[in-house]
Amino acid sequence: MTNRNFAASVYLQNELAIVISGPSGVGKGTLVNLLIEANSSIAKVITCTTRAPRDGEINGVNYHFKTIQEFYQMIQSGEFLEYAEVHGKMYGTPLQDVNKIKGLGKDALLEIDVQGGVCVKEKLPDAIMIFIAPPSIDELERRLQGRATDSEETIALRIKNAVGEIEYIPKYDYLVVNADINTALEEIQAILHAEHLKIRKTKPCP
């Protein structure tokens, strides 16, 4: 091992836990997919949920779809890094999946709501917290309507929730406004590049 590689292995950040949150319809899913396509060193942690699959969604790829009973059994078994109720459905991050990805030498990416993000930060203080915001609430509403997957009542609820979610921005490390998908992707990649070059404040034991 060269001196440079030795220094990097001791002092620099290795595998990251990355939290990406933001209102429904802001483009989180698209950004996450593009980020993973462009970076083989990043893998997404598949979230468990009790909501029904949307058209085209695949169990174990988009989500782990669980019944209410299965989800609460996982809670009782302590299998979640975090879990929360969002829009009337339960969502949770399996802890073993996070550890498995990092054990493979990859960054573990969590696309979760703000409640879950705060919980992850409490349990994993080194987690990189990135909030994706829309250019405006009006633009967010336009995007939600354009998806044509939700009723007007559901869209109204998501807009109401978005206003509350935006109040969590101070709890995050970085803010990316998704006005242009390519620009937003470049900003996230720059954040992660910088985080990997960040010097550890405490040197691990040999």
PDB file of N, CA and C in Angstrom, residues 35-43 104-107:
ATOM      1  N   LEU A  35     -28.562   9.061 -10.114  1.00  0.00           N
ATOM      2  CA  LEU A  35     -27.357   9.031  -9.293  1.00  0.00           C
ATOM      3  C   LEU A  35     -26.771   7.624  -9.239  1.00  0.00           C
ATOM      4  N   ILE A  36     -27.630   6.632  -9.063  1.00  0.00           N
ATOM      5  CA  ILE A  36     -27.171   5.245  -8.990  1.00  0.00           C
ATOM      6  C   ILE A  36     -26.661   4.766 -10.343  1.00  0.00           C
ATOM      7  N   GLU A  37     -27.337   5.176 -11.428  1.00  0.00           N
ATOM      8  CA  GLU A  37     -26.885   4.804 -12.770  1.00  0.00           C
ATOM      9  C   GLU A  37     -25.490   5.353 -13.062  1.00  0.00           C
ATOM     10  N   ALA A  38     -25.202   6.529 -12.527  1.00  0.00           N
ATOM     11  CA  ALA A  38     -23.918   7.189 -12.805  1.00  0.00           C
ATOM     12  C   ALA A  38     -22.818   6.777 -11.828  1.00  0.00           C
ATOM     13  N   ASN A  39     -23.173   6.098 -10.744  1.00  0.00           N
ATOM     14  CA  ASN A  39     -22.189   5.765  -9.705  1.00  0.00           C
ATOM     15  C   ASN A  39     -22.387   4.331  -9.234  1.00  0.00           C
ATOM     16  N   SER A  40     -21.524   3.430  -9.686  1.00  0.00           N
ATOM     17  CA  SER A  40     -21.636   2.025  -9.299  1.00  0.00           C
ATOM     18  C   SER A  40     -21.287   1.804  -7.830  1.00  0.00           C
ATOM     19  N   SER A  41     -20.707   2.827  -7.188  1.00  0.00           N
ATOM     20  CA  SER A  41     -20.328   2.700  -5.781  1.00  0.00           C
ATOM     21  C   SER A  41     -21.467   3.095  -4.839  1.00  0.00           C
ATOM     22  N   ILE A  42     -22.653   3.376  -5.392  1.00  0.00           N
ATOM     23  CA  ILE A  42     -23.816   3.741  -4.578  1.00  0.00           C
ATOM     24  C   ILE A  42     -24.921   2.723  -4.803  1.00  0.00           C
ATOM     25  N   ALA A  43     -25.538   2.263  -3.733  1.00  0.00           N
ATOM     26  CA  ALA A  43     -26.666   1.338  -3.833  1.00  0.00           C
ATOM     27  C   ALA A  43     -27.810   1.845  -2.960  1.00  0.00           C
ATOM     28  N   LEU A 104     -20.235  -4.132   1.579  1.00  0.00           N
ATOM     29  CA  LEU A 104     -19.753  -4.405   0.225  1.00  0.00           C
ATOM     30  C   LEU A 104     -18.865  -3.279  -0.294  1.00  0.00           C
ATOM     31  N   GLY A 105     -18.610  -2.270   0.564  1.00  0.00           N
ATOM     32  CA  GLY A 105     -17.758  -1.156   0.168  1.00  0.00           C
ATOM     33  C   GLY A 105     -18.478  -0.088  -0.627  1.00  0.00           C
ATOM     34  N   LYS A 106     -19.809  -0.037  -0.523  1.00  0.00           N
ATOM     35  CA  LYS A 106     -20.591   0.943  -1.266  1.00  0.00           C
ATOM     36  C   LYS A 106     -21.270   1.929  -0.316  1.00  0.00           C
ATOM     37  N   ASP A 107     -21.658   3.077  -0.860  1.00  0.00           N
ATOM     38  CA  ASP A 107     -22.463   4.028  -0.106  1.00  0.00           C
ATOM     39  C   ASP A 107     -23.905   3.537  -0.078  1.00  0.00           C
TER      40      ASP A 107
END
